[in-house]
């Protein structure tokens, strides 16, 4: 068991740090999204989009420093990060809303109009957040903050 832990220690620590940043980011994002959608009455896409933009700025800095320990950032890093966030956001929230609607229909929960569009959208936003978290971790690890991209680079993402 110890050998297995030592083999995957770096990955385990990345998941733990990503999770800690994610808890803060998710709380911040959910508060912003809920306020914009439920109190200010912005639509599904605008409220979730603004929330994810603000959370992404925090996430970029926190994950670069704490999770993936990037010391020297190349000029493409912010662009890879932004592309990752955009793809993860569009995929997760595009899948979440129709999937939750389908789930409500097949389970009979939406029969007779028992649930409002607002409830459906709020559940879809929570579900979308879950999809986003998983996609975003692997996108950041494998695409944004990947290590050893160039010969002799070692454990940094520096590009001269």
Tab-separated table of N, CA and C in Angstrom:
chain	number	residue	atom	x	y	z
A	1	UNK	N	0.824	-1.190	0.000
A	1	UNK	CA	0.000	0.000	0.000
A	1	UNK	C	0.875	1.263	0.000
A	2	UNK	N	1.946	1.232	0.794
A	2	UNK	CA	2.848	2.374	0.864
A	2	UNK	C	3.516	2.620	-0.488
A	3	UNK	N	3.909	1.529	-1.159
A	3	UNK	CA	4.539	1.661	-2.479
A	3	UNK	C	3.575	2.280	-3.478
A	4	UNK	N	2.317	1.883	-3.403
A	4	UNK	CA	1.302	2.438	-4.286
A	4	UNK	C	1.107	3.927	-4.012
A	5	UNK	N	1.069	4.283	-2.719
A	5	UNK	CA	0.942	5.688	-2.342
A	5	UNK	C	2.135	6.490	-2.867
A	6	UNK	N	3.343	5.979	-2.661
A	6	UNK	CA	4.537	6.697	-3.101
A	6	UNK	C	4.566	6.858	-4.622
A	7	UNK	N	4.080	5.844	-5.334
A	7	UNK	CA	4.046	5.912	-6.788
A	7	UNK	C	3.106	7.021	-7.276
A	8	UNK	N	1.970	7.191	-6.594
A	8	UNK	CA	0.956	8.158	-7.023
A	8	UNK	C	0.849	9.369	-6.101
A	9	UNK	N	1.848	9.591	-5.270
A	9	UNK	CA	1.809	10.674	-4.284
A	9	UNK	C	1.599	12.045	-4.940
A	10	UNK	N	2.342	12.340	-5.995
A	10	UNK	CA	2.202	13.648	-6.649
A	10	UNK	C	0.797	13.844	-7.202
A	11	UNK	N	0.266	12.798	-7.839
A	11	UNK	CA	-1.093	12.883	-8.382
A	11	UNK	C	-2.110	13.057	-7.256
A	12	UNK	N	-1.956	12.306	-6.174
A	12	UNK	CA	-2.870	12.405	-5.029
A	12	UNK	C	-2.846	13.811	-4.451
A	13	UNK	N	-1.649	14.373	-4.313
A	13	UNK	CA	-1.540	15.730	-3.765
A	13	UNK	C	-2.157	16.761	-4.710
A	14	UNK	N	-2.000	16.549	-6.030
A	14	UNK	CA	-2.638	17.458	-6.985
A	14	UNK	C	-4.153	17.400	-6.857
A	15	UNK	N	-4.692	16.203	-6.713
A	15	UNK	CA	-6.141	16.058	-6.559
A	15	UNK	C	-6.612	16.738	-5.271
A	16	UNK	N	-5.866	16.566	-4.192
A	16	UNK	CA	-6.233	17.193	-2.911
A	16	UNK	C	-6.191	18.712	-3.022
A	17	UNK	N	-5.105	19.249	-3.583
A	17	UNK	CA	-5.000	20.708	-3.729
A	17	UNK	C	-6.062	21.257	-4.681
A	18	UNK	N	-6.278	20.546	-5.780
A	18	UNK	CA	-7.311	20.960	-6.729
A	18	UNK	C	-8.669	20.966	-6.034
A	19	UNK	N	-8.891	19.969	-5.196
A	19	UNK	CA	-10.142	19.891	-4.442
A	19	UNK	C	-10.316	21.050	-3.484
A	20	UNK	N	-9.233	21.429	-2.801
A	20	UNK	CA	-9.313	22.553	-1.859
A	20	UNK	C	-9.597	23.855	-2.591
A	21	UNK	N	-8.892	24.080	-3.691
A	21	UNK	CA	-9.152	25.274	-4.507
A	21	UNK	C	-10.579	25.194	-5.049
A	22	UNK	N	-10.971	23.999	-5.444
A	22	UNK	CA	-12.303	23.796	-6.005
A	22	UNK	C	-13.427	24.057	-5.026
A	23	UNK	N	-13.234	23.685	-3.765
A	23	UNK	CA	-14.270	23.940	-2.755
A	23	UNK	C	-14.494	25.442	-2.616
A	24	UNK	N	-13.414	26.181	-2.518
A	24	UNK	CA	-13.527	27.647	-2.405
A	24	UNK	C	-14.160	28.213	-3.670
A	25	UNK	N	-13.653	27.770	-4.817
A	25	UNK	CA	-14.141	28.260	-6.098
A	25	UNK	C	-15.607	27.884	-6.329
A	26	UNK	N	-15.983	26.670	-5.954
A	26	UNK	CA	-17.362	26.224	-6.141
A	26	UNK	C	-18.316	27.019	-5.256
A	27	UNK	N	-17.933	27.256	-4.015
A	27	UNK	CA	-18.774	28.049	-3.120
A	27	UNK	C	-18.943	29.459	-3.680
A	28	UNK	N	-17.828	30.076	-4.057
A	28	UNK	CA	-17.864	31.416	-4.641
A	28	UNK	C	-18.730	31.426	-5.902
A	29	UNK	N	-18.502	30.439	-6.776
A	29	UNK	CA	-19.249	30.364	-8.028
A	29	UNK	C	-20.735	30.146	-7.816
A	30	UNK	N	-21.080	29.253	-6.880
A	30	UNK	CA	-22.498	28.975	-6.642
A	30	UNK	C	-23.209	30.200	-6.074
A	31	UNK	N	-22.554	30.912	-5.165
A	31	UNK	CA	-23.169	32.118	-4.599
A	31	UNK	C	-23.413	33.140	-5.711
A	32	UNK	N	-22.405	33.375	-6.536
A	32	UNK	CA	-22.559	34.339	-7.627
A	32	UNK	C	-23.664	33.894	-8.588
A	33	UNK	N	-23.634	32.612	-8.973
A	33	UNK	CA	-24.623	32.085	-9.917
A	33	UNK	C	-26.036	32.167	-9.339
A	34	UNK	N	-26.194	31.792	-8.084
A	34	UNK	CA	-27.515	31.800	-7.452
A	34	UNK	C	-28.057	33.223	-7.322
A	35	UNK	N	-27.190	34.153	-6.945
A	35	UNK	CA	-27.628	35.544	-6.819
A	35	UNK	C	-28.038	36.094	-8.181
A	36	UNK	N	-27.200	35.866	-9.187
A	36	UNK	CA	-27.509	36.398	-10.515
A	36	UNK	C	-28.781	35.771	-11.094
A	37	UNK	N	-28.958	34.468	-10.905
A	37	UNK	CA	-30.114	33.785	-11.484
A	37	UNK	C	-31.382	34.022	-10.665
A	38	UNK	N	-31.298	33.825	-9.348
A	38	UNK	CA	-32.500	33.839	-8.510
A	38	UNK	C	-32.900	35.220	-7.996
A	39	UNK	N	-31.951	36.100	-7.786
A	39	UNK	CA	-32.285	37.426	-7.248
A	39	UNK	C	-32.301	38.512	-8.319
A	40	UNK	N	-31.337	38.457	-9.229
A	40	UNK	CA	-31.266	39.481	-10.275
A	40	UNK	C	-32.018	39.032	-11.528
A	41	UNK	N	-32.333	37.752	-11.607
A	41	UNK	CA	-33.123	37.162	-12.696
A	41	UNK	C	-32.435	37.204	-14.058
A	42	UNK	N	-31.117	36.982	-14.043
A	42	UNK	CA	-30.414	36.782	-15.302
A	42	UNK	C	-30.704	35.356	-15.748
A	43	UNK	N	-30.540	35.072	-17.031
A	43	UNK	CA	-30.870	33.729	-17.510
A	43	UNK	C	-29.777	32.715	-17.168
A	44	UNK	N	-30.051	31.463	-17.473
A	44	UNK	CA	-29.166	30.320	-17.190
A	44	UNK	C	-27.745	30.553	-17.690
A	45	UNK	N	-27.614	30.934	-18.962
A	45	UNK	CA	-26.295	31.082	-19.563
A	45	UNK	C	-25.546	32.296	-19.032
A	46	UNK	N	-26.202	33.412	-18.861
A	46	UNK	CA	-25.529	34.623	-18.386
A	46	UNK	C	-25.074	34.452	-16.931
A	47	UNK	N	-25.949	33.943	-16.076
A	47	UNK	CA	-25.583	33.785	-14.665
A	47	UNK	C	-24.463	32.766	-14.486
A	48	UNK	N	-24.548	31.653	-15.182
A	48	UNK	CA	-23.480	30.655	-15.038
A	48	UNK	C	-22.198	31.137	-15.718
A	49	UNK	N	-22.301	31.833	-16.831
A	49	UNK	CA	-21.120	32.344	-17.536
A	49	UNK	C	-20.348	33.367	-16.728
A	50	UNK	N	-21.034	34.324	-16.132
A	50	UNK	CA	-20.376	35.336	-15.299
A	50	UNK	C	-19.713	34.667	-14.098
A	51	UNK	N	-20.426	33.747	-13.487
A	51	UNK	CA	-19.891	33.023	-12.338
A	51	UNK	C	-18.608	32.279	-12.702
A	52	UNK	N	-18.615	31.605	-13.827
A	52	UNK	CA	-17.439	30.841	-14.234
A	52	UNK	C	-16.288	31.730	-14.669
A	53	UNK	N	-16.570	32.886	-15.220
A	53	UNK	CA	-15.500	33.816	-15.573
A	53	UNK	C	-14.783	34.290	-14.305
A	54	UNK	N	-15.541	34.713	-13.309
A	54	UNK	CA	-14.944	35.198	-12.053
A	54	UNK	C	-14.189	34.068	-11.353
A	55	UNK	N	-14.805	32.911	-11.272
A	55	UNK	CA	-14.146	31.773	-10.639
A	55	UNK	C	-12.901	31.333	-11.376
A	56	UNK	N	-12.887	31.473	-12.680
A	56	UNK	CA	-11.736	31.062	-13.476
A	56	UNK	C	-10.512	31.922	-13.216
A	57	UNK	N	-10.709	33.187	-12.994
A	57	UNK	CA	-9.581	34.068	-12.672
A	57	UNK	C	-8.933	33.605	-11.360
A	58	UNK	N	-9.761	33.338	-10.346
A	58	UNK	CA	-9.242	32.820	-9.073
A	58	UNK	C	-8.562	31.466	-9.283
A	59	UNK	N	-9.218	30.571	-10.005
A	59	UNK	CA	-8.724	29.214	-10.223
A	59	UNK	C	-7.384	29.210	-10.956
A	60	UNK	N	-7.244	30.068	-11.940
A	60	UNK	CA	-5.994	30.128	-12.715
A	60	UNK	C	-4.810	30.377	-11.789
A	61	UNK	N	-4.923	31.394	-10.972
A	61	UNK	CA	-3.809	31.757	-10.093
A	61	UNK	C	-3.590	30.719	-8.996
A	62	UNK	N	-4.659	30.253	-8.380
A	62	UNK	CA	-4.531	29.293	-7.280
A	62	UNK	C	-4.002	27.946	-7.767
A	63	UNK	N	-4.522	27.449	-8.873
A	63	UNK	CA	-4.059	26.147	-9.356
A	63	UNK	C	-2.646	26.196	-9.926
A	64	UNK	N	-2.286	27.288	-10.574
A	64	UNK	CA	-0.921	27.408	-11.089
A	64	UNK	C	0.080	27.370	-9.937
A	65	UNK	N	-0.226	28.080	-8.875
A	65	UNK	CA	0.716	28.190	-7.756
A	65	UNK	C	0.620	27.004	-6.797
A	66	UNK	N	-0.574	26.643	-6.361
A	66	UNK	CA	-0.736	25.643	-5.309
A	66	UNK	C	-0.849	24.203	-5.820
A	67	UNK	N	-1.621	23.993	-6.858
A	67	UNK	CA	-1.913	22.630	-7.294
A	67	UNK	C	-0.817	22.074	-8.195
A	68	UNK	N	-0.514	22.778	-9.278
A	68	UNK	CA	0.415	22.248	-10.268
A	68	UNK	C	1.816	22.842	-10.146
A	69	UNK	N	2.009	23.775	-9.198
A	69	UNK	CA	3.303	24.361	-8.857
A	69	UNK	C	4.108	24.825	-10.070
A	70	UNK	N	3.456	25.619	-10.895
A	70	UNK	CA	4.103	26.164	-12.081
A	70	UNK	C	4.953	27.349	-11.641
A	71	UNK	N	6.265	27.237	-11.882
A	71	UNK	CA	7.176	28.304	-11.459
A	71	UNK	C	7.327	29.379	-12.519
A	72	UNK	N	7.541	28.965	-13.726
A	72	UNK	CA	7.723	29.911	-14.822
A	72	UNK	C	6.616	29.691	-15.840
A	73	UNK	N	5.846	30.707	-16.076
A	73	UNK	CA	4.687	30.577	-16.966
A	73	UNK	C	5.039	31.060	-18.366
A	74	UNK	N	4.770	30.216	-19.344
A	74	UNK	CA	5.026	30.633	-20.716
A	74	UNK	C	3.897	31.527	-21.213
A	75	UNK	N	4.129	32.160	-22.346
A	75	UNK	CA	3.153	33.126	-22.869
A	75	UNK	C	1.839	32.488	-23.289
A	76	UNK	N	1.836	31.175	-23.540
A	76	UNK	CA	0.624	30.497	-23.989
A	76	UNK	C	-0.217	29.954	-22.842
A	77	UNK	N	0.331	29.946	-21.647
A	77	UNK	CA	-0.377	29.366	-20.501
A	77	UNK	C	-1.758	29.982	-20.271
A	78	UNK	N	-1.888	31.305	-20.218
A	78	UNK	CA	-3.233	31.874	-20.016
A	78	UNK	C	-4.197	31.519	-21.149
A	79	UNK	N	-3.682	31.393	-22.370
A	79	UNK	CA	-4.542	31.054	-23.507
A	79	UNK	C	-4.996	29.603	-23.431
A	80	UNK	N	-4.083	28.699	-23.030
A	80	UNK	CA	-4.483	27.298	-22.858
A	80	UNK	C	-5.507	27.188	-21.735
A	81	UNK	N	-5.277	27.944	-20.657
A	81	UNK	CA	-6.206	27.924	-19.529
A	81	UNK	C	-7.583	28.407	-19.974
A	82	UNK	N	-7.623	29.525	-20.683
A	82	UNK	CA	-8.900	30.083	-21.143
A	82	UNK	C	-9.609	29.112	-22.082
A	83	UNK	N	-8.873	28.500	-23.003
A	83	UNK	CA	-9.473	27.536	-23.920
A	83	UNK	C	-10.039	26.341	-23.150
A	84	UNK	N	-9.293	25.854	-22.174
A	84	UNK	CA	-9.770	24.740	-21.350
A	84	UNK	C	-11.064	25.107	-20.633
A	85	UNK	N	-11.102	26.280	-20.025
A	85	UNK	CA	-12.291	26.724	-19.284
A	85	UNK	C	-13.488	26.837	-20.229
A	86	UNK	N	-13.273	27.446	-21.382
A	86	UNK	CA	-14.373	27.635	-22.342
A	86	UNK	C	-14.927	26.291	-22.801
A	87	UNK	N	-14.036	25.368	-23.173
A	87	UNK	CA	-14.489	24.052	-23.645
A	87	UNK	C	-15.218	23.309	-22.534
A	88	UNK	N	-14.619	23.284	-21.334
A	88	UNK	CA	-15.254	22.582	-20.208
A	88	UNK	C	-16.607	23.195	-19.872
A	89	UNK	N	-16.689	24.520	-19.873
A	89	UNK	CA	-17.935	25.213	-19.556
A	89	UNK	C	-19.013	24.888	-20.587
A	90	UNK	N	-18.685	25.057	-21.868
A	90	UNK	CA	-19.688	24.836	-22.913
A	90	UNK	C	-20.164	23.387	-22.935
A	91	UNK	N	-19.246	22.447	-22.802
A	91	UNK	CA	-19.638	21.031	-22.816
A	91	UNK	C	-20.479	20.707	-21.586
A	92	UNK	N	-19.993	21.071	-20.402
A	92	UNK	CA	-20.691	20.661	-19.173
A	92	UNK	C	-22.071	21.287	-19.049
A	93	UNK	N	-22.206	22.571	-19.341
A	93	UNK	CA	-23.507	23.214	-19.180
A	93	UNK	C	-24.444	22.934	-20.355
A	94	UNK	N	-23.886	22.617	-21.514
A	94	UNK	CA	-24.734	22.211	-22.632
A	94	UNK	C	-25.309	20.816	-22.403
A	95	UNK	N	-24.563	19.963	-21.757
A	95	UNK	CA	-25.023	18.604	-21.454
A	95	UNK	C	-25.962	18.615	-20.248
A	96	UNK	N	-25.656	19.433	-19.258
A	96	UNK	CA	-26.394	19.402	-17.987
A	96	UNK	C	-27.873	19.733	-18.133
A	97	UNK	N	-28.188	20.800	-18.825
A	97	UNK	CA	-29.581	21.245	-18.884
A	97	UNK	C	-30.479	20.222	-19.584
A	98	UNK	N	-30.126	19.746	-20.779
A	98	UNK	CA	-31.003	18.738	-21.394
A	98	UNK	C	-31.028	17.423	-20.618
A	99	UNK	N	-29.892	17.044	-20.014
A	99	UNK	CA	-29.868	15.793	-19.265
A	99	UNK	C	-30.776	15.864	-18.037
A	100	UNK	N	-30.718	16.957	-17.293
A	100	UNK	CA	-31.571	17.106	-16.109
A	100	UNK	C	-33.037	17.183	-16.535
A	101	UNK	N	-33.326	17.881	-17.633
A	101	UNK	CA	-34.701	17.915	-18.148
A	101	UNK	C	-35.196	16.521	-18.497
A	102	UNK	N	-34.347	15.740	-19.173
A	102	UNK	CA	-34.689	14.364	-19.528
A	102	UNK	C	-34.893	13.534	-18.264
A	103	UNK	N	-34.000	13.691	-17.287
A	103	UNK	CA	-34.097	12.954	-16.030
A	103	UNK	C	-35.405	13.266	-15.303
A	104	UNK	N	-35.787	14.542	-15.277
A	104	UNK	CA	-37.054	14.928	-14.648
A	104	UNK	C	-38.240	14.282	-15.376
A	105	UNK	N	-38.174	14.257	-16.726
A	105	UNK	CA	-39.275	13.679	-17.506
A	105	UNK	C	-39.393	12.172	-17.305
A	106	UNK	N	-38.285	11.440	-17.422
A	106	UNK	CA	-38.361	9.977	-17.320
A	106	UNK	C	-38.657	9.508	-15.907
A	107	UNK	N	-38.302	10.324	-14.923
A	107	UNK	CA	-38.591	9.939	-13.537
A	107	UNK	C	-40.016	10.319	-13.142
A	108	UNK	N	-40.688	11.088	-13.995
A	108	UNK	CA	-42.043	11.522	-13.701
A	108	UNK	C	-42.098	12.760	-12.812
A	109	UNK	N	-40.941	13.318	-12.479
A	109	UNK	CA	-40.915	14.489	-11.596
A	109	UNK	C	-41.495	15.746	-12.248
A	110	UNK	N	-41.449	15.805	-13.562
A	110	UNK	CA	-41.961	17.010	-14.219
A	110	UNK	C	-43.420	16.871	-14.645
A	111	UNK	N	-44.005	15.732	-14.366
A	111	UNK	CA	-45.402	15.498	-14.748
A	111	UNK	C	-46.327	16.468	-14.026
A	112	UNK	N	-47.237	17.031	-14.758
A	112	UNK	CA	-48.214	17.939	-14.163
A	112	UNK	C	-47.651	19.295	-13.813
A	113	UNK	N	-46.465	19.596	-14.302
A	113	UNK	CA	-45.866	20.907	-14.044
A	113	UNK	C	-45.513	21.140	-12.588
A	114	UNK	N	-45.191	20.068	-11.873
A	114	UNK	CA	-44.901	20.174	-10.442
A	114	UNK	C	-43.644	20.990	-10.154
A	115	UNK	N	-42.714	20.994	-11.098
A	115	UNK	CA	-41.465	21.716	-10.886
A	115	UNK	C	-41.341	22.862	-11.864
A	116	UNK	N	-40.849	23.966	-11.401
A	116	UNK	CA	-40.707	25.153	-12.234
A	116	UNK	C	-39.440	25.078	-13.076
A	117	UNK	N	-39.377	25.934	-14.064
A	117	UNK	CA	-38.174	26.052	-14.886
A	117	UNK	C	-37.001	26.488	-14.018
A	118	UNK	N	-37.254	27.317	-13.023
A	118	UNK	CA	-36.188	27.771	-12.133
A	118	UNK	C	-35.569	26.606	-11.375
A	119	UNK	N	-36.382	25.672	-10.889
A	119	UNK	CA	-35.844	24.506	-10.187
A	119	UNK	C	-35.031	23.658	-11.149
A	120	UNK	N	-35.564	23.420	-12.344
A	120	UNK	CA	-34.840	22.656	-13.357
A	120	UNK	C	-33.487	23.305	-13.651
A	121	UNK	N	-33.470	24.617	-13.847
A	121	UNK	CA	-32.225	25.322	-14.146
A	121	UNK	C	-31.240	25.251	-12.984
A	122	UNK	N	-31.724	25.385	-11.750
A	122	UNK	CA	-30.834	25.311	-10.593
A	122	UNK	C	-30.219	23.918	-10.448
A	123	UNK	N	-31.013	22.877	-10.643
A	123	UNK	CA	-30.490	21.507	-10.587
A	123	UNK	C	-29.492	21.300	-11.728
A	124	UNK	N	-29.814	21.810	-12.910
A	124	UNK	CA	-28.908	21.685	-14.056
A	124	UNK	C	-27.595	22.413	-13.792
A	125	UNK	N	-27.640	23.566	-13.144
A	125	UNK	CA	-26.410	24.294	-12.837
A	125	UNK	C	-25.541	23.508	-11.858
A	126	UNK	N	-26.160	22.865	-10.876
A	126	UNK	CA	-25.394	22.045	-9.931
A	126	UNK	C	-24.782	20.849	-10.664
A	127	UNK	N	-25.574	20.189	-11.486
A	127	UNK	CA	-25.082	19.054	-12.259
A	127	UNK	C	-23.965	19.489	-13.205
A	128	UNK	N	-24.143	20.630	-13.860
A	128	UNK	CA	-23.117	21.174	-14.752
A	128	UNK	C	-21.822	21.461	-14.024
A	129	UNK	N	-21.927	21.932	-12.793
A	129	UNK	CA	-20.731	22.188	-11.990
A	129	UNK	C	-19.953	20.895	-11.756
A	130	UNK	N	-20.672	19.817	-11.497
A	130	UNK	CA	-20.010	18.532	-11.277
A	130	UNK	C	-19.264	18.046	-12.513
A	131	UNK	N	-19.907	18.133	-13.662
A	131	UNK	CA	-19.253	17.744	-14.911
A	131	UNK	C	-18.035	18.629	-15.155
A	132	UNK	N	-18.219	19.920	-14.939
A	132	UNK	CA	-17.142	20.882	-15.164
A	132	UNK	C	-15.930	20.565	-14.304
A	133	UNK	N	-16.137	20.244	-13.039
A	133	UNK	CA	-15.023	19.980	-12.121
A	133	UNK	C	-14.145	18.844	-12.647
A	134	UNK	N	-14.764	17.758	-13.043
A	134	UNK	CA	-14.001	16.598	-13.525
A	134	UNK	C	-13.261	16.944	-14.818
A	135	UNK	N	-13.969	17.520	-15.767
A	135	UNK	CA	-13.337	17.886	-17.035
A	135	UNK	C	-12.214	18.898	-16.827
A	136	UNK	N	-12.442	19.874	-15.966
A	136	UNK	CA	-11.481	20.934	-15.738
A	136	UNK	C	-10.192	20.403	-15.097
A	137	UNK	N	-10.311	19.476	-14.142
A	137	UNK	CA	-9.104	18.922	-13.520
A	137	UNK	C	-8.217	18.282	-14.587
A	138	UNK	N	-8.799	17.399	-15.383
A	138	UNK	CA	-7.991	16.703	-16.380
A	138	UNK	C	-7.519	17.645	-17.485
A	139	UNK	N	-8.327	18.630	-17.840
A	139	UNK	CA	-7.892	19.627	-18.819
A	139	UNK	C	-6.717	20.437	-18.314
A	140	UNK	N	-6.771	20.856	-17.046
A	140	UNK	CA	-5.657	21.619	-16.494
A	140	UNK	C	-4.412	20.752	-16.344
A	141	UNK	N	-4.587	19.536	-15.883
A	141	UNK	CA	-3.442	18.645	-15.679
A	141	UNK	C	-2.788	18.243	-16.996
A	142	UNK	N	-3.587	17.863	-17.979
A	142	UNK	CA	-3.047	17.298	-19.209
A	142	UNK	C	-2.801	18.316	-20.322
A	143	UNK	N	-3.478	19.454	-20.259
A	143	UNK	CA	-3.373	20.433	-21.344
A	143	UNK	C	-2.771	21.752	-20.882
A	144	UNK	N	-3.269	22.305	-19.807
A	144	UNK	CA	-2.844	23.646	-19.395
A	144	UNK	C	-1.499	23.621	-18.677
A	145	UNK	N	-1.414	22.898	-17.571
A	145	UNK	CA	-0.216	22.905	-16.733
A	145	UNK	C	0.602	21.628	-16.903
A	146	UNK	N	0.529	21.023	-18.062
A	146	UNK	CA	1.239	19.764	-18.277
A	146	UNK	C	2.739	19.961	-18.077
A	147	UNK	N	3.379	18.898	-17.649
A	147	UNK	CA	4.814	18.950	-17.358
A	147	UNK	C	5.584	18.212	-18.435
A	148	UNK	N	6.805	18.675	-18.667
A	148	UNK	CA	7.684	17.989	-19.595
A	148	UNK	C	7.257	18.073	-21.044
A	149	UNK	N	6.737	19.237	-21.461
A	149	UNK	CA	6.271	19.378	-22.841
A	149	UNK	C	7.424	19.413	-23.840
A	150	UNK	N	8.577	19.930	-23.417
A	150	UNK	CA	9.696	20.075	-24.332
A	150	UNK	C	10.920	19.370	-23.766
A	151	UNK	N	11.846	18.986	-24.633
A	151	UNK	CA	13.060	18.320	-24.189
A	151	UNK	C	13.802	19.168	-23.184
A	152	UNK	N	14.293	18.518	-22.130
A	152	UNK	CA	15.082	19.207	-21.121
A	152	UNK	C	14.279	20.109	-20.218
A	153	UNK	N	12.995	20.030	-20.310
A	153	UNK	CA	12.149	20.942	-19.546
A	153	UNK	C	11.965	20.485	-18.107
A	154	UNK	N	12.006	19.200	-17.867
A	154	UNK	CA	11.833	18.710	-16.502
A	154	UNK	C	10.434	18.920	-15.986
A	155	UNK	N	10.309	19.506	-14.801
A	155	UNK	CA	9.018	19.650	-14.144
A	155	UNK	C	8.470	21.076	-14.212
A	156	UNK	N	8.795	21.829	-15.207
A	156	UNK	CA	8.245	23.175	-15.324
A	156	UNK	C	7.516	23.298	-16.657
A	157	UNK	N	6.794	24.365	-16.808
A	157	UNK	CA	6.124	24.601	-18.089
A	157	UNK	C	6.750	25.793	-18.795
A	158	UNK	N	8.022	26.033	-18.541
A	158	UNK	CA	8.718	27.155	-19.135
A	158	UNK	C	8.982	26.904	-20.612
A	159	UNK	N	8.747	27.886	-21.419
A	159	UNK	CA	9.107	27.850	-22.830
A	159	UNK	C	9.867	29.119	-23.110
A	160	UNK	N	11.094	28.973	-23.583
A	160	UNK	CA	11.926	30.174	-23.846
A	160	UNK	C	11.731	30.679	-25.244
